[in-house]
Amino acid sequence: MTLATSRPAKNLTPSYFHVLAKPTGAVCNLDCKYCFYLTKESLYPDSDFRMADDLLELYITQLLESRTEPLVTIAWQGGEPTLMGLDFFRRGVELAEERKKPGQTIEHTIQTNGTRLDDEWCEFFRQKRFLVGLSVDGPRHLHNAYRVDKGGKGTFDQVMRGWELLRKHEVEFNILCTVHAANVDHPLEVYRFFRDELKAEFIQIIPIVERVNADIVQIESVGGTRLGEPRSLYQQSGNQVTDRTVNPEKLGQFLIEIFDEWVRRDIGTVYVQMFDTTLGAHVGQYGVCVFSPTCGDAVALEHNGDLYSCDHYVEPDFKLGNIREQHIADMVSSDRQRKFGNDKQTTLPRFCRECDVRFACNGGCPKDRFATTPDGERGLNYLCGGYMKFFQHVDKPMRFMASRLKMGCAPSDIMQWYAAEDNKWRTAAAKAGRNETCPCGSGRKAKHCHAALTRLTSSANGLN
């Protein structure tokens, strides 16, 4: 076997691509019930699930020599990447410093469940300026619903110990929150917990959609490893979902309620990826593959060097090759991978192509496109109803913020606009009566809309 240590043979590498490297593969110390990646262990039945030192060196070398932009991100995920041990990441940082090109700056990120962090880990993260993504699904009773250990016990306390250590060592962190059947009815409880209790400044919201075939939906709804027995390999097939899967309409309402609080008081202090992405779409910029017109520039690297088209498509049909045999840049720029990415756009059903919010949604992630359009065409995103509800709700404030950006002004100016609007509608709502429909046009009762905003608006902005 020839090691692919030379530079890429083709000069067709995308201007930007992102690699999620999984040094332990699917191996994790937890057994989260909705985790699709745990089943990927079955792809490598005889593996020790540890990235070899020479492969680490090869990966970093290929990544850095492929990149032309000054800032290069080296991102680690899993499974649980901290199972590799701290020395592995020390070597990774050293290799990156040795192999980086003149003018390159390296940014290191890691996604972790936080349960294995200690002072040594967190001091290393601080010194090397890692951005740490911490997986938390909300307060204890919501987090523990599905994020459990191998014994089925909730992990909230262990995760909070990890968070405390990150704070103690002043490590930059963000929160990754999955939205599912257990927490979707508690949007403000979840958001305020992150903002007020965890002091989070960056929040990423990921909807859980567990797509399964009808014949196994009951089995897969159990989740985890079911008394130590491995689940069958999770693949993107079927048109049914598990009980844990988020309801589309409820997802839309979850996002709306958080947005309505965020836009009134937290712009510029709390960054919610979904909201930033939507604002980007309103000015013609796309930074997240889910809502970009095309995809294919975010690939997944397994522990043995296998490269897959996407983190959600780690399955045999989407394996691009192995970096020991082909350069990573050649695989990313291959006709096969370009087709994978372009199919996101070319396979949109007519319902999506003619949709008013297509510019913001672009059909969502292909993995979730297994529903049927109103006119019977396959390929509609399962979450369409929720996304459409959200994008329509935020259209006016997003257009306001986009116009401010184009003028070189701060989008946070909208908070003053909301304060004035809320004053107007709050007065009108008081005259209408708490149980009557709010005159603002939301369709909600006044007591659940502007009649309830007095305390929120006053405390949030100090503008009244």
Tab-separated table of N, CA and C in Angstrom, residues 159-280:
chain	number	residue	atom	x	y	z
A	159	VAL	N	-21.774	16.038	33.475
A	159	VAL	CA	-21.569	17.083	32.470
A	159	VAL	C	-21.383	18.443	33.138
A	160	MET	N	-22.146	18.709	34.183
A	160	MET	CA	-22.012	19.980	34.873
A	160	MET	C	-20.655	20.107	35.562
A	161	ARG	N	-20.103	18.998	36.029
A	161	ARG	CA	-18.744	19.057	36.586
A	161	ARG	C	-17.755	19.455	35.499
A	162	GLY	N	-17.948	18.905	34.300
A	162	GLY	CA	-17.090	19.291	33.190
A	162	GLY	C	-17.241	20.760	32.843
A	163	TRP	N	-18.485	21.254	32.848
A	163	TRP	CA	-18.719	22.667	32.563
A	163	TRP	C	-18.048	23.557	33.604
A	164	GLU	N	-18.144	23.175	34.860
A	164	GLU	CA	-17.516	23.963	35.917
A	164	GLU	C	-16.005	24.051	35.715
A	165	LEU	N	-15.397	22.962	35.269
A	165	LEU	CA	-13.951	22.971	35.025
A	165	LEU	C	-13.594	23.849	33.835
A	166	LEU	N	-14.415	23.815	32.790
A	166	LEU	CA	-14.185	24.694	31.644
A	166	LEU	C	-14.245	26.154	32.083
A	167	ARG	N	-15.216	26.483	32.902
A	167	ARG	CA	-15.336	27.857	33.401
A	167	ARG	C	-14.161	28.224	34.306
A	168	LYS	N	-13.780	27.299	35.158
A	168	LYS	CA	-12.670	27.534	36.086
A	168	LYS	C	-11.397	27.888	35.332
A	169	HIS	N	-11.149	27.191	34.233
A	169	HIS	CA	-9.915	27.404	33.468
A	169	HIS	C	-10.096	28.398	32.328
A	170	GLU	N	-11.260	29.041	32.284
A	170	GLU	CA	-11.549	30.075	31.292
A	170	GLU	C	-11.374	29.568	29.865
A	171	VAL	N	-11.910	28.390	29.633
A	171	VAL	CA	-11.870	27.792	28.295
A	171	VAL	C	-13.062	28.301	27.497
A	172	GLU	N	-12.831	28.689	26.260
A	172	GLU	CA	-13.934	29.111	25.401
A	172	GLU	C	-14.772	27.886	25.052
A	173	PHE	N	-16.081	27.986	25.236
A	173	PHE	CA	-16.951	26.845	24.968
A	173	PHE	C	-18.233	27.307	24.310
A	174	ASN	N	-18.870	26.397	23.615
A	174	ASN	CA	-20.232	26.636	23.162
A	174	ASN	C	-21.089	25.447	23.528
A	175	ILE	N	-22.380	25.620	23.426
A	175	ILE	CA	-23.329	24.563	23.790
A	175	ILE	C	-23.934	23.977	22.521
A	176	LEU	N	-23.912	22.656	22.428
A	176	LEU	CA	-24.638	21.948	21.383
A	176	LEU	C	-25.835	21.283	22.035
A	177	CYS	N	-27.018	21.723	21.633
A	177	CYS	CA	-28.263	21.205	22.202
A	177	CYS	C	-29.059	20.498	21.123
A	178	THR	N	-29.379	19.237	21.359
A	178	THR	CA	-30.285	18.558	20.445
A	178	THR	C	-31.721	18.797	20.908
A	179	VAL	N	-32.620	18.944	19.943
A	179	VAL	CA	-34.034	19.177	20.251
A	179	VAL	C	-34.807	17.934	19.854
A	180	HIS	N	-35.576	17.420	20.784
A	180	HIS	CA	-36.241	16.128	20.598
A	180	HIS	C	-37.571	16.137	21.340
A	181	ALA	N	-38.202	14.986	21.388
A	181	ALA	CA	-39.535	14.900	21.977
A	181	ALA	C	-39.563	15.293	23.448
A	182	ALA	N	-38.448	15.114	24.154
A	182	ALA	CA	-38.433	15.374	25.594
A	182	ALA	C	-38.269	16.844	25.951
A	183	ASN	N	-37.609	17.629	25.106
A	183	ASN	CA	-37.365	19.025	25.495
A	183	ASN	C	-38.013	20.056	24.577
A	184	VAL	N	-38.647	19.630	23.490
A	184	VAL	CA	-39.167	20.583	22.509
A	184	VAL	C	-40.290	21.450	23.063
A	185	ASP	N	-40.978	21.004	24.100
A	185	ASP	CA	-42.061	21.797	24.689
A	185	ASP	C	-41.565	22.797	25.731
A	186	HIS	N	-40.249	22.911	25.890
A	186	HIS	CA	-39.687	23.775	26.940
A	186	HIS	C	-38.629	24.726	26.382
A	187	PRO	N	-38.935	25.463	25.324
A	187	PRO	CA	-37.908	26.283	24.673
A	187	PRO	C	-37.265	27.331	25.567
A	188	LEU	N	-38.063	28.098	26.297
A	188	LEU	CA	-37.487	29.163	27.113
A	188	LEU	C	-36.771	28.619	28.331
A	189	GLU	N	-37.253	27.505	28.860
A	189	GLU	CA	-36.544	26.879	29.978
A	189	GLU	C	-35.155	26.433	29.528
A	190	VAL	N	-35.092	25.863	28.355
A	190	VAL	CA	-33.810	25.407	27.811
A	190	VAL	C	-32.900	26.598	27.532
A	191	TYR	N	-33.414	27.583	26.814
A	191	TYR	CA	-32.599	28.742	26.425
A	191	TYR	C	-32.114	29.527	27.643
A	192	ARG	N	-33.007	29.780	28.582
A	192	ARG	CA	-32.607	30.552	29.762
A	192	ARG	C	-31.621	29.790	30.633
A	193	PHE	N	-31.721	28.483	30.640
A	193	PHE	CA	-30.745	27.690	31.379
A	193	PHE	C	-29.362	27.883	30.778
A	194	PHE	N	-29.278	27.814	29.472
A	194	PHE	CA	-27.978	28.005	28.815
A	194	PHE	C	-27.454	29.417	29.019
A	195	ARG	N	-28.330	30.392	28.843
A	195	ARG	CA	-27.902	31.791	28.934
A	195	ARG	C	-27.598	32.223	30.363
A	196	ASP	N	-28.504	31.896	31.288
A	196	ASP	CA	-28.400	32.436	32.635
A	196	ASP	C	-27.604	31.553	33.592
A	197	GLU	N	-27.765	30.246	33.466
A	197	GLU	CA	-27.075	29.335	34.378
A	197	GLU	C	-25.693	28.942	33.858
A	198	LEU	N	-25.615	28.575	32.578
A	198	LEU	CA	-24.330	28.134	32.022
A	198	LEU	C	-23.511	29.281	31.435
A	199	LYS	N	-24.104	30.468	31.369
A	199	LYS	CA	-23.411	31.649	30.838
A	199	LYS	C	-22.909	31.411	29.416
A	200	ALA	N	-23.682	30.674	28.646
A	200	ALA	CA	-23.290	30.357	27.279
A	200	ALA	C	-23.461	31.574	26.378
A	201	GLU	N	-22.482	31.795	25.523
A	201	GLU	CA	-22.542	32.883	24.560
A	201	GLU	C	-22.775	32.368	23.145
A	202	PHE	N	-22.553	31.071	22.925
A	202	PHE	CA	-22.751	30.460	21.616
A	202	PHE	C	-23.578	29.189	21.789
A	203	ILE	N	-24.671	29.080	21.054
A	203	ILE	CA	-25.582	27.941	21.187
A	203	ILE	C	-25.896	27.375	19.803
A	204	GLN	N	-25.717	26.096	19.671
A	204	GLN	CA	-26.055	25.399	18.430
A	204	GLN	C	-27.233	24.470	18.710
A	205	ILE	N	-28.264	24.553	17.889
A	205	ILE	CA	-29.469	23.754	18.070
A	205	ILE	C	-29.585	22.747	16.937
A	206	ILE	N	-29.653	21.470	17.281
A	206	ILE	CA	-29.706	20.394	16.293
A	206	ILE	C	-30.987	19.586	16.506
A	207	PRO	N	-31.892	19.565	15.539
A	207	PRO	CA	-33.109	18.751	15.698
A	207	PRO	C	-32.809	17.264	15.525
A	208	ILE	N	-33.390	16.453	16.379
A	208	ILE	CA	-33.227	15.004	16.284
A	208	ILE	C	-34.298	14.443	15.337
A	209	VAL	N	-33.822	13.819	14.276
A	209	VAL	CA	-34.705	13.111	13.334
A	209	VAL	C	-34.120	11.715	13.153
A	210	GLU	N	-34.769	10.735	13.737
A	210	GLU	CA	-34.325	9.343	13.624
A	210	GLU	C	-35.191	8.633	12.580
A	211	ARG	N	-34.658	8.551	11.403
A	211	ARG	CA	-35.365	7.968	10.261
A	211	ARG	C	-35.174	6.452	10.252
A	212	VAL	N	-36.264	5.718	10.188
A	212	VAL	CA	-36.170	4.255	10.228
A	212	VAL	C	-37.206	3.631	9.295
A	213	ASN	N	-36.987	2.372	8.983
A	213	ASN	CA	-37.961	1.597	8.217
A	213	ASN	C	-39.086	1.137	9.143
A	214	ALA	N	-40.247	0.936	8.570
A	214	ALA	CA	-41.428	0.602	9.358
A	214	ALA	C	-41.262	-0.687	10.152
A	215	ASP	N	-40.492	-1.645	9.623
A	215	ASP	CA	-40.391	-2.941	10.288
A	215	ASP	C	-39.517	-2.915	11.534
A	216	ILE	N	-38.741	-1.834	11.732
A	216	ILE	CA	-37.869	-1.785	12.912
A	216	ILE	C	-38.138	-0.560	13.778
A	217	VAL	N	-39.196	0.184	13.495
A	217	VAL	CA	-39.412	1.424	14.222
A	217	VAL	C	-39.606	1.180	15.716
A	218	GLN	N	-40.273	0.101	16.102
A	218	GLN	CA	-40.470	-0.170	17.529
A	218	GLN	C	-39.160	-0.541	18.211
A	219	ILE	N	-38.344	-1.323	17.534
A	219	ILE	CA	-37.056	-1.725	18.109
A	219	ILE	C	-36.148	-0.512	18.268
A	220	GLU	N	-36.057	0.310	17.215
A	220	GLU	CA	-35.162	1.460	17.251
A	220	GLU	C	-35.644	2.525	18.222
A	221	SER	N	-36.927	2.538	18.525
A	221	SER	CA	-37.438	3.528	19.476
A	221	SER	C	-36.934	3.277	20.892
A	222	VAL	N	-36.459	2.053	21.156
A	222	VAL	CA	-35.878	1.753	22.469
A	222	VAL	C	-34.601	2.558	22.659
A	223	GLY	N	-33.780	2.641	21.615
A	223	GLY	CA	-32.554	3.428	21.652
A	223	GLY	C	-31.446	2.762	22.431
A	224	GLY	N	-30.281	3.425	22.461
A	224	GLY	CA	-29.127	2.885	23.177
A	224	GLY	C	-28.697	1.547	22.609
A	225	THR	N	-28.067	0.741	23.442
A	225	THR	CA	-27.578	-0.559	22.988
A	225	THR	C	-28.429	-1.713	23.474
A	226	ARG	N	-29.523	-1.417	24.159
A	226	ARG	CA	-30.483	-2.439	24.560
A	226	ARG	C	-29.824	-3.628	25.239
A	227	LEU	N	-29.531	-3.441	26.504
A	227	LEU	CA	-28.965	-4.511	27.343
A	227	LEU	C	-27.673	-5.063	26.784
A	228	GLY	N	-26.862	-4.188	26.218
A	228	GLY	CA	-25.548	-4.596	25.750
A	228	GLY	C	-25.510	-5.143	24.342
A	229	GLU	N	-26.655	-5.315	23.705
A	229	GLU	CA	-26.672	-5.823	22.342
A	229	GLU	C	-26.572	-4.654	21.362
A	230	PRO	N	-25.644	-4.726	20.400
A	230	PRO	CA	-25.494	-3.620	19.460
A	230	PRO	C	-26.708	-3.456	18.564
A	231	ARG	N	-27.034	-2.214	18.248
A	231	ARG	CA	-28.109	-1.949	17.310
A	231	ARG	C	-27.614	-2.195	15.897
A	232	SER	N	-28.547	-2.405	14.972
A	232	SER	CA	-28.167	-2.564	13.579
A	232	SER	C	-27.630	-1.245	13.047
A	233	LEU	N	-26.826	-1.303	12.005
A	233	LEU	CA	-26.215	-0.112	11.439
A	233	LEU	C	-27.284	0.898	11.024
A	234	TYR	N	-27.166	2.107	11.558
A	234	TYR	CA	-28.108	3.158	11.196
A	234	TYR	C	-27.755	3.682	9.812
A	235	GLN	N	-28.735	3.671	8.902
A	235	GLN	CA	-28.548	4.192	7.565
A	235	GLN	C	-29.705	5.117	7.213
A	236	GLN	N	-29.459	5.982	6.237
A	236	GLN	CA	-30.474	6.949	5.847
A	236	GLN	C	-31.482	6.283	4.906
A	237	SER	N	-32.405	5.558	5.498
A	237	SER	CA	-33.442	4.893	4.717
A	237	SER	C	-34.712	4.808	5.548
A	238	GLY	N	-35.833	4.601	4.882
A	238	GLY	CA	-37.116	4.506	5.554
A	238	GLY	C	-37.860	5.824	5.576
A	239	ASN	N	-39.150	5.759	5.882
A	239	ASN	CA	-39.962	6.976	5.957
A	239	ASN	C	-40.736	7.072	7.265
A	240	GLN	N	-40.277	6.311	8.280
A	240	GLN	CA	-40.854	6.393	9.615
A	240	GLN	C	-39.838	7.051	10.551
A	241	VAL	N	-40.299	7.465	11.728
A	241	VAL	CA	-39.407	8.063	12.716
A	241	VAL	C	-39.671	7.445	14.083
A	242	THR	N	-38.686	7.543	14.958
A	242	THR	CA	-38.826	7.031	16.313
A	242	THR	C	-39.627	7.999	17.177
A	243	ASP	N	-39.995	7.532	18.362
A	243	ASP	CA	-40.753	8.374	19.293
A	243	ASP	C	-39.937	9.557	19.797
A	244	ARG	N	-38.625	9.444	19.740
A	244	ARG	CA	-37.765	10.531	20.221
A	244	ARG	C	-37.677	11.687	19.222
A	245	THR	N	-37.991	11.407	17.987
A	245	THR	CA	-37.861	12.403	16.927
A	245	THR	C	-38.707	13.641	17.221
A	246	VAL	N	-38.144	14.801	16.949
A	246	VAL	CA	-38.850	16.045	17.210
A	246	VAL	C	-40.022	16.205	16.246
A	247	ASN	N	-41.119	16.714	16.755
A	247	ASN	CA	-42.267	17.041	15.923
A	247	ASN	C	-41.965	18.319	15.147
A	248	PRO	N	-42.150	18.313	13.825
A	248	PRO	CA	-41.779	19.492	13.034
A	248	PRO	C	-42.437	20.781	13.485
A	249	GLU	N	-43.758	20.757	13.702
A	249	GLU	CA	-44.451	21.978	14.104
A	249	GLU	C	-43.958	22.470	15.462
A	250	LYS	N	-43.702	21.533	16.352
A	250	LYS	CA	-43.190	21.922	17.669
A	250	LYS	C	-41.775	22.485	17.574
A	251	LEU	N	-40.974	21.948	16.646
A	251	LEU	CA	-39.638	22.510	16.435
A	251	LEU	C	-39.744	23.966	16.003
A	252	GLY	N	-40.657	24.246	15.073
A	252	GLY	CA	-40.840	25.623	14.638
A	252	GLY	C	-41.204	26.538	15.785
A	253	GLN	N	-42.109	26.082	16.653
A	253	GLN	CA	-42.516	26.896	17.797
A	253	GLN	C	-41.369	27.050	18.801
A	254	PHE	N	-40.584	26.004	18.980
A	254	PHE	CA	-39.397	26.043	19.853
A	254	PHE	C	-38.459	27.158	19.395
A	255	LEU	N	-38.157	27.189	18.113
A	255	LEU	CA	-37.255	28.200	17.577
A	255	LEU	C	-37.864	29.598	17.678
A	256	ILE	N	-39.155	29.707	17.418
A	256	ILE	CA	-39.837	31.011	17.459
A	256	ILE	C	-39.811	31.607	18.861
A	257	GLU	N	-40.118	30.800	19.862
A	257	GLU	CA	-40.168	31.335	21.223
A	257	GLU	C	-38.790	31.771	21.701
A	258	ILE	N	-37.766	31.014	21.334
A	258	ILE	CA	-36.409	31.439	21.697
A	258	ILE	C	-36.038	32.702	20.932
A	259	PHE	N	-36.347	32.726	19.642
A	259	PHE	CA	-36.029	33.911	18.836
A	259	PHE	C	-36.696	35.156	19.403
A	260	ASP	N	-37.956	35.041	19.773
A	260	ASP	CA	-38.684	36.210	20.264
A	260	ASP	C	-38.075	36.776	21.542
A	261	GLU	N	-37.462	35.943	22.339
A	261	GLU	CA	-36.763	36.463	23.518
A	261	GLU	C	-35.394	36.996	23.131
A	262	TRP	N	-34.688	36.225	22.316
A	262	TRP	CA	-33.330	36.621	21.899
A	262	TRP	C	-33.322	37.969	21.182
A	263	VAL	N	-34.265	38.167	20.262
A	263	VAL	CA	-34.253	39.376	19.438
A	263	VAL	C	-34.591	40.616	20.264
A	264	ARG	N	-35.212	40.441	21.406
A	264	ARG	CA	-35.572	41.569	22.256
A	264	ARG	C	-34.482	41.951	23.250
A	265	ARG	N	-33.563	41.021	23.548
A	265	ARG	CA	-32.628	41.343	24.633
A	265	ARG	C	-31.219	40.803	24.473
A	266	ASP	N	-30.967	39.844	23.566
A	266	ASP	CA	-29.683	39.151	23.598
A	266	ASP	C	-28.825	39.293	22.352
A	267	ILE	N	-29.271	40.083	21.370
A	267	ILE	CA	-28.445	40.252	20.165
A	267	ILE	C	-27.119	40.899	20.540
A	268	GLY	N	-26.042	40.301	20.096
A	268	GLY	CA	-24.719	40.827	20.399
A	268	GLY	C	-24.094	40.249	21.640
A	269	THR	N	-24.889	39.560	22.469
A	269	THR	CA	-24.336	38.932	23.676
A	269	THR	C	-24.477	37.409	23.653
A	270	VAL	N	-25.522	36.918	22.983
A	270	VAL	CA	-25.701	35.477	22.815
A	270	VAL	C	-25.835	35.198	21.317
A	271	TYR	N	-25.063	34.250	20.826
A	271	TYR	CA	-25.080	33.913	19.404
A	271	TYR	C	-25.703	32.530	19.240
A	272	VAL	N	-26.839	32.501	18.558
A	272	VAL	CA	-27.542	31.250	18.282
A	272	VAL	C	-27.321	30.944	16.810
A	273	GLN	N	-26.678	29.826	16.542
A	273	GLN	CA	-26.266	29.534	15.171
A	273	GLN	C	-27.422	29.611	14.182
A	274	MET	N	-28.584	29.088	14.562
A	274	MET	CA	-29.728	29.090	13.667
A	274	MET	C	-30.115	30.508	13.264
A	275	PHE	N	-30.037	31.434	14.185
A	275	PHE	CA	-30.429	32.808	13.901
A	275	PHE	C	-29.354	33.513	13.058
A	276	ASP	N	-28.099	33.268	13.375
A	276	ASP	CA	-27.014	33.843	12.581
A	276	ASP	C	-27.061	33.325	11.149
A	277	THR	N	-27.352	32.026	11.004
A	277	THR	CA	-27.427	31.422	9.676
A	277	THR	C	-28.562	32.022	8.862
A	278	THR	N	-29.702	32.230	9.510
A	278	THR	CA	-30.849	32.815	8.823
A	278	THR	C	-30.560	34.247	8.389
A	279	LEU	N	-29.918	35.009	9.255
A	279	LEU	CA	-29.551	36.375	8.886
A	279	LEU	C	-28.566	36.362	7.721
A	280	GLY	N	-27.645	35.416	7.741
A	280	GLY	CA	-26.698	35.289	6.631
A	280	GLY	C	-27.411	35.057	5.310
